[in-house]
mmCIF file of C-alpha atoms in Angstrom:
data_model
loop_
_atom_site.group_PDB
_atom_site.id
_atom_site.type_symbol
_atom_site.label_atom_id
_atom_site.label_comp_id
_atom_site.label_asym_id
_atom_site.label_seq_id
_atom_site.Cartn_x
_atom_site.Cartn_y
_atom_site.Cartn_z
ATOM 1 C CA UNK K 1 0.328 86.856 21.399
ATOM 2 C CA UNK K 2 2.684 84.080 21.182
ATOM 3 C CA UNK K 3 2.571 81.117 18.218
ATOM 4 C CA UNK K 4 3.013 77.644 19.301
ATOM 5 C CA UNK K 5 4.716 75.021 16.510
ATOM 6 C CA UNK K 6 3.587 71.687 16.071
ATOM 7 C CA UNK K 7 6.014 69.626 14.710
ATOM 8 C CA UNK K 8 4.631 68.120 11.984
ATOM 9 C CA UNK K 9 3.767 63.927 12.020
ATOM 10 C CA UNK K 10 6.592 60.993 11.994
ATOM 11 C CA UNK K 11 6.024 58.784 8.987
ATOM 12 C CA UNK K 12 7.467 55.033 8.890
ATOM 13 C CA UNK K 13 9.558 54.383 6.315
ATOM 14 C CA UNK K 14 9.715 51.422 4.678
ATOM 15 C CA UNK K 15 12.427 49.223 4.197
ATOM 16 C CA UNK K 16 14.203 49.771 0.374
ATOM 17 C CA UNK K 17 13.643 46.406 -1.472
ATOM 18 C CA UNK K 18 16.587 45.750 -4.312
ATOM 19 C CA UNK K 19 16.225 43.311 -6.754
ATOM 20 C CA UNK K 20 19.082 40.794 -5.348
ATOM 21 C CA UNK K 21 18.011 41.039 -1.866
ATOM 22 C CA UNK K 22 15.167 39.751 0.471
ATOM 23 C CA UNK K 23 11.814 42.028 1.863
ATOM 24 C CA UNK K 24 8.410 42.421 2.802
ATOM 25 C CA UNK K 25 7.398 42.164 -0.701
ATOM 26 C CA UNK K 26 9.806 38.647 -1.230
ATOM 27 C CA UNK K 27 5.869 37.043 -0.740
ATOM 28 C CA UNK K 28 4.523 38.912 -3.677
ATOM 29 C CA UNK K 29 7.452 38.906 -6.137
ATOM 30 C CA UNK K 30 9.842 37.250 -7.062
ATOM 31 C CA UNK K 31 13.404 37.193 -4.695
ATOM 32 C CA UNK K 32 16.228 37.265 -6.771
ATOM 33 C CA UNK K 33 14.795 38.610 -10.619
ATOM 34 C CA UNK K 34 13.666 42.242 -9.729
ATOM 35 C CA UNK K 35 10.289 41.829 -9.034
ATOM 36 C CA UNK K 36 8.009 38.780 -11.422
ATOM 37 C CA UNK K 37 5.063 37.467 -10.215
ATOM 38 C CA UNK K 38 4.805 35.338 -7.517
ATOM 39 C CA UNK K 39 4.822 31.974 -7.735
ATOM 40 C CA UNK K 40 4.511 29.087 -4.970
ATOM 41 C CA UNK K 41 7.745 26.842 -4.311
ATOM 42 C CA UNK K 42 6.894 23.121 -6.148
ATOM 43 C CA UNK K 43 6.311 20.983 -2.953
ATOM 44 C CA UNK K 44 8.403 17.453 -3.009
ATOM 45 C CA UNK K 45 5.818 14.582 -2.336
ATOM 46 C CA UNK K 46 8.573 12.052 -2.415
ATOM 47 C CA UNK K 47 8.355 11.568 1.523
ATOM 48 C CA UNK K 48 4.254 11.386 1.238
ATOM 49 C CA UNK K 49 5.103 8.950 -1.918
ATOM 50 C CA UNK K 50 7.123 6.643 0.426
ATOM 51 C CA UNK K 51 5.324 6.828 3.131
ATOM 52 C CA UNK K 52 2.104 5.968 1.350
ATOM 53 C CA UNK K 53 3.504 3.290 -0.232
ATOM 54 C CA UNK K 54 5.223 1.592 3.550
ATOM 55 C CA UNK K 55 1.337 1.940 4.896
ATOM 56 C CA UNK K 56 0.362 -0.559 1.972
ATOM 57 C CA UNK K 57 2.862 -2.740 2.702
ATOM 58 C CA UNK K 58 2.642 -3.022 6.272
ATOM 59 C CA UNK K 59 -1.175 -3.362 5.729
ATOM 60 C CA UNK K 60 -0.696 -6.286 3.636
ATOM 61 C CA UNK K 61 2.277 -7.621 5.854
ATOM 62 C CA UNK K 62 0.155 -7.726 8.710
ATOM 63 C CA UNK K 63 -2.793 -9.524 6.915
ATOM 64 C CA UNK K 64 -0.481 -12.623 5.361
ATOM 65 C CA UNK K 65 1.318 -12.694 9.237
ATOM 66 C CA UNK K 66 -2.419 -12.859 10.771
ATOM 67 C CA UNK K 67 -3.314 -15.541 7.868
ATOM 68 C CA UNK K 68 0.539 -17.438 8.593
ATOM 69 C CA UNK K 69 -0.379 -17.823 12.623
ATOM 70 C CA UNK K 70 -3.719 -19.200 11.735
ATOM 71 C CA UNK K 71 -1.771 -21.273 9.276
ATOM 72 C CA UNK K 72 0.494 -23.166 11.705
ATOM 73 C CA UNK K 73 -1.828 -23.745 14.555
ATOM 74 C CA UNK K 74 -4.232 -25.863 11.731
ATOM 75 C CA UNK K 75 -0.670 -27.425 10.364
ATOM 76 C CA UNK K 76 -1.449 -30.644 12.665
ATOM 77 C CA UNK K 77 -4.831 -31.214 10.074
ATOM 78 C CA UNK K 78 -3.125 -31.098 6.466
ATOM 79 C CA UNK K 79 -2.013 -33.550 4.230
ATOM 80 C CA UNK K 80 0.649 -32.922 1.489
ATOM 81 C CA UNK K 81 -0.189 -31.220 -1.714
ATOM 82 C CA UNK K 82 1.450 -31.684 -5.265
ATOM 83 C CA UNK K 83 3.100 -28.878 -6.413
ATOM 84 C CA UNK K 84 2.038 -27.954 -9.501
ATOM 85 C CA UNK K 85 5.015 -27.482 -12.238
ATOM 86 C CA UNK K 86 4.205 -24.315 -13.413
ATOM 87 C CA UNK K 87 4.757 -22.765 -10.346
ATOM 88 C CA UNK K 88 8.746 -23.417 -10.841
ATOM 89 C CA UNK K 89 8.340 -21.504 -13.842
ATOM 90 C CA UNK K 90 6.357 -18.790 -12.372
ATOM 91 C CA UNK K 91 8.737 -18.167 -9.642
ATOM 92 C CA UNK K 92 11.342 -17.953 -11.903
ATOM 93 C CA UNK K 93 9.018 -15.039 -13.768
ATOM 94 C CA UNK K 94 8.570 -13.323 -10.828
ATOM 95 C CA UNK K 95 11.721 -13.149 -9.856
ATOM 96 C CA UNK K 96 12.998 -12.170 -13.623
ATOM 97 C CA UNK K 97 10.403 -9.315 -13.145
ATOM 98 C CA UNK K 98 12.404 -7.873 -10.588
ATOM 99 C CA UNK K 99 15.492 -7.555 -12.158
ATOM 100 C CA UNK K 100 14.066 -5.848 -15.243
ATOM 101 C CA UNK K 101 12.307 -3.290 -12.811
ATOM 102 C CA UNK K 102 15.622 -2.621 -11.668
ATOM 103 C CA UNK K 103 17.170 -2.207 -15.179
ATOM 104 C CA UNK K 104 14.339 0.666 -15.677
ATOM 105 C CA UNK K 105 15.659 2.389 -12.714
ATOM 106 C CA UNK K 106 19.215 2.158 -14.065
ATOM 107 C CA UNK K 107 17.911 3.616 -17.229
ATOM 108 C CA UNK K 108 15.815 6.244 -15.361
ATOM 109 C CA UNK K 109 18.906 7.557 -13.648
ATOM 110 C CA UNK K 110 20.998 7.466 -17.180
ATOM 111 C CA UNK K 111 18.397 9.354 -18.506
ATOM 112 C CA UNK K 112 17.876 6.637 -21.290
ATOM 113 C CA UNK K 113 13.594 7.045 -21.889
ATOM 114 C CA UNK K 114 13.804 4.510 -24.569
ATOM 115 C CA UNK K 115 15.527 1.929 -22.339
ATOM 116 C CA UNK K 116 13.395 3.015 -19.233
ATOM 117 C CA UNK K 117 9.998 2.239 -21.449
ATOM 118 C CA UNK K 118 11.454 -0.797 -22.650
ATOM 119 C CA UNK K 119 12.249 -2.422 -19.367
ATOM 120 C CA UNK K 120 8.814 -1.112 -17.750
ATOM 121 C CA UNK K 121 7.012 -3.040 -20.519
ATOM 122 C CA UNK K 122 9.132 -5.958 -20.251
ATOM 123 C CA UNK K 123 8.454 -5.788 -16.743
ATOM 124 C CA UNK K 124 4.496 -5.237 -17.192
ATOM 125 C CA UNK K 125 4.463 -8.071 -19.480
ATOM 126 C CA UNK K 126 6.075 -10.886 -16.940
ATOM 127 C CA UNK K 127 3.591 -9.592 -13.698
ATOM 128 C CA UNK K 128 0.819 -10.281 -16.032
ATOM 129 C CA UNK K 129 2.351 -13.529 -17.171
ATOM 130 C CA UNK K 130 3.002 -14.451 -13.589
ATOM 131 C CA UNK K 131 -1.245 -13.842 -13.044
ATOM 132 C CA UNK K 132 -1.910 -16.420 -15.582
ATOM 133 C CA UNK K 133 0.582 -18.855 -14.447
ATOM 134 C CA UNK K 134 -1.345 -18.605 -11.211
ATOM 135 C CA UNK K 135 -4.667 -19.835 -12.822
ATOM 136 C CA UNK K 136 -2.690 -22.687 -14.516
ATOM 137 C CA UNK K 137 -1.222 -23.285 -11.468
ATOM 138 C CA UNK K 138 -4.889 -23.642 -10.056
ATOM 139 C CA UNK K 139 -6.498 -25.758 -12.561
ATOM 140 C CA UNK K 140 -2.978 -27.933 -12.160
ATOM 141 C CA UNK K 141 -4.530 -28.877 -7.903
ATOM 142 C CA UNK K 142 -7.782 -29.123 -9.710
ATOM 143 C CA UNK K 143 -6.722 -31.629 -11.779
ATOM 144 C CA UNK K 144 -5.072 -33.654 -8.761
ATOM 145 C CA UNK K 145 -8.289 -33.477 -6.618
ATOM 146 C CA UNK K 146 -6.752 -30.768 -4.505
ATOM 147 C CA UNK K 147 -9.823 -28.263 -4.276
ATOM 148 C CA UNK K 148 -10.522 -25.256 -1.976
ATOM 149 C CA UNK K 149 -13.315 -27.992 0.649
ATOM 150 C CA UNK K 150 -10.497 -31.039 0.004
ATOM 151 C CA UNK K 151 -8.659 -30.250 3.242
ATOM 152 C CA UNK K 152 -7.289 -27.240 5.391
ATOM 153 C CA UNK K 153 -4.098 -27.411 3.693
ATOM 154 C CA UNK K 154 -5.621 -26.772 -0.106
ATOM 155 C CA UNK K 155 -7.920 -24.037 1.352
ATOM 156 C CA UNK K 156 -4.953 -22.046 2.526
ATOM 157 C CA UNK K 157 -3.387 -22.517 -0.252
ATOM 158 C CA UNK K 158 -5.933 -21.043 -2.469
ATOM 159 C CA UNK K 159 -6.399 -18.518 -0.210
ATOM 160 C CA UNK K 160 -2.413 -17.357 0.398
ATOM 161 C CA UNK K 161 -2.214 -17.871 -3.924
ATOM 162 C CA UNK K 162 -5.215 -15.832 -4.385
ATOM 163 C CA UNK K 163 -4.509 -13.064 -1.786
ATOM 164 C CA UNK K 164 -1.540 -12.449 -3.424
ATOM 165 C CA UNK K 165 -2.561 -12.722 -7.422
ATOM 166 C CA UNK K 166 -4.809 -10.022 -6.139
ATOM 167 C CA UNK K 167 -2.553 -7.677 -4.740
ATOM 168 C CA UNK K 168 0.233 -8.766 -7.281
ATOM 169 C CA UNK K 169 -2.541 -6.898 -9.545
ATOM 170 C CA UNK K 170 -2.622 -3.960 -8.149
ATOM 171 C CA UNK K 171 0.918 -3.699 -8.682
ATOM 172 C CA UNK K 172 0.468 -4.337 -11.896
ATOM 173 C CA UNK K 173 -2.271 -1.415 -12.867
ATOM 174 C CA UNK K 174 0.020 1.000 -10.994
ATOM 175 C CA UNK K 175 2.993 -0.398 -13.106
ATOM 176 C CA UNK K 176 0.878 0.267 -16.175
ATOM 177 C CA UNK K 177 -0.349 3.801 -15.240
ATOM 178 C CA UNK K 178 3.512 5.028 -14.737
ATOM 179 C CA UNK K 179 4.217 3.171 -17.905
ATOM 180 C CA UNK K 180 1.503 5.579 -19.581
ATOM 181 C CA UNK K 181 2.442 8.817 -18.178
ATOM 182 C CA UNK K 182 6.138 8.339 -18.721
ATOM 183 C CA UNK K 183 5.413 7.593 -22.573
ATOM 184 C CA UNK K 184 3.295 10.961 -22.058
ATOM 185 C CA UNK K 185 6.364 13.477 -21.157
ATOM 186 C CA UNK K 186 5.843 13.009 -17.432
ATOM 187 C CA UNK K 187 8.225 15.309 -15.261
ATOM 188 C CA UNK K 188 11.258 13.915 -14.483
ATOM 189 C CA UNK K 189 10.755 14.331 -11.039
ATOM 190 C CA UNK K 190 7.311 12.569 -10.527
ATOM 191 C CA UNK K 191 8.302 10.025 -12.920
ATOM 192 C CA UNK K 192 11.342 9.019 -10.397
ATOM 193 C CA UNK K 193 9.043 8.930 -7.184
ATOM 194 C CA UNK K 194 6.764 7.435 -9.024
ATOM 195 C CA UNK K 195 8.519 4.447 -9.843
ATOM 196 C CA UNK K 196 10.574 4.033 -7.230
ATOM 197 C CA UNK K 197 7.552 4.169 -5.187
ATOM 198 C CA UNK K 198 6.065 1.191 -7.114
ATOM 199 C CA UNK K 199 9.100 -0.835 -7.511
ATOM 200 C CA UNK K 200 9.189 -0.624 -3.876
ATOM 201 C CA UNK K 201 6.122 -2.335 -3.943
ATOM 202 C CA UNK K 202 6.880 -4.795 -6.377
ATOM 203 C CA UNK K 203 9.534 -6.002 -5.145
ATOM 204 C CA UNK K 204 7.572 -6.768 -1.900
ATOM 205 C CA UNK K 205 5.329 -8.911 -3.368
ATOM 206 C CA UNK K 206 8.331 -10.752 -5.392
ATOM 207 C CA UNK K 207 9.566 -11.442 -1.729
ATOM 208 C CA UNK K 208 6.293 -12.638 0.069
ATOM 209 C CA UNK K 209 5.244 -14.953 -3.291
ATOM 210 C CA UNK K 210 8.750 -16.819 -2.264
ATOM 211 C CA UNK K 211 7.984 -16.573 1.049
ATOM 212 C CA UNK K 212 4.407 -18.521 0.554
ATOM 213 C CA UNK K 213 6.065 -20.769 -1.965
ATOM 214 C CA UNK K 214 8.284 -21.844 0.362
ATOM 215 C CA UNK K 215 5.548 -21.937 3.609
ATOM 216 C CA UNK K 216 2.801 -23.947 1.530
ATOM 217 C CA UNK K 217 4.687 -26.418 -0.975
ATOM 218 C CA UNK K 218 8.233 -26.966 0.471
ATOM 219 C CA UNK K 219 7.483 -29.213 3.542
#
């Protein structure tokens, strides 16, 4: 009687895993200390940031552009407004607000948080001025009989002031929420995409208020 031998079963063998090197288990723990709990890899937003940001401004682009066309096809039906004298002074305030946004991103990249606050406020505080101006500036055609029924002319230019005081506003709450978080020990990296991100946007509107002072009162 004869005895037949089964060899016994293959078994798979894993692959070794060393602390410095790169496995299965690289999902689970971490890849280079030995083996601590896994954590997910912080995702950068900065693109999404950006790219958020762009969509707004080509939103709005495309509204004052749709507004301009309807603009110059009325031009033959206006009459020449006054330009009220505070709006000198607010473009200069606009423009000012600019260049201190910039100095906060100087002071952002020297790592100056004192500086950086300093300049957002300053900043802050000439948007808002810039909104008040722009009532002034209001009661100013009131004053010289220029109303929103007077003529085509003062109806646009209510509307083109007041479309952008509006968005100019939104600007400014997002300028005041980064100015909030920063004071509150906000990482350094959201801080930066943060701001550059709404500087972005400021400066846009800086450009298009001198573009509509220039298409409504410098004929």
């Amino acid at each position: 009687m004869s005895t037949v031998l089964t060899p016994p079963p293959k078994t798979k063998l894993e692959p070794k895993v060393t602390g410095g090197g790169r496995g299965p288990s690289d999902g689970l723990r971490g890849g280079g200390n030995g083996g601590g709990y896994w954590q997910p890899e912080r995702e950068d937003t900065s693109g999404n940031y950006r790219l958020g940001i762009w969509m707004g401004i080509i939103s709005v682009l495309m509204l004052f552009l749709a507004l301009t066309s309807a603009y110059i096809v009325n031009q033959a039906h206006f009459f020449p407004l006054v330009v009220p004298p505070v709006l000198w002074l607010n473009t200069a305030v606009i423009l000012t607000s600019s260049l201190t946004f910039e100095a906060a991103r100087r002071s952002l990249r020297r790592g100056s948080e004192t500086a950086l606050n300093r300049w957002l406020l300053v900043t802050a505080v000439l948007g808002l001025s810039f909104l008040i101006g722009q009532l002034v500036a209001w009661q100013q055609l009131v004053a010289s009989g220029f109303y929103m029924s007077t003529n085509r002319h003062s109806a646009y230019a209510y509307t083109f002031t007041g479309l952008h005081a509006l968005h100019l506003a939104g600007g400014l709450l997002a300028l005041m929420y980064v100015l909030v978080r920063t004071r509150g020990g906000w990482a350094a990296p959201r801080k930066r995409v943060s701001i550059d991100a709404t500087a972005i946007y400021w400066h846009f509107m800086d450009g298009l208020w001198i573009y509509l002072f220039i298409l409504l009162f410098w004929r």
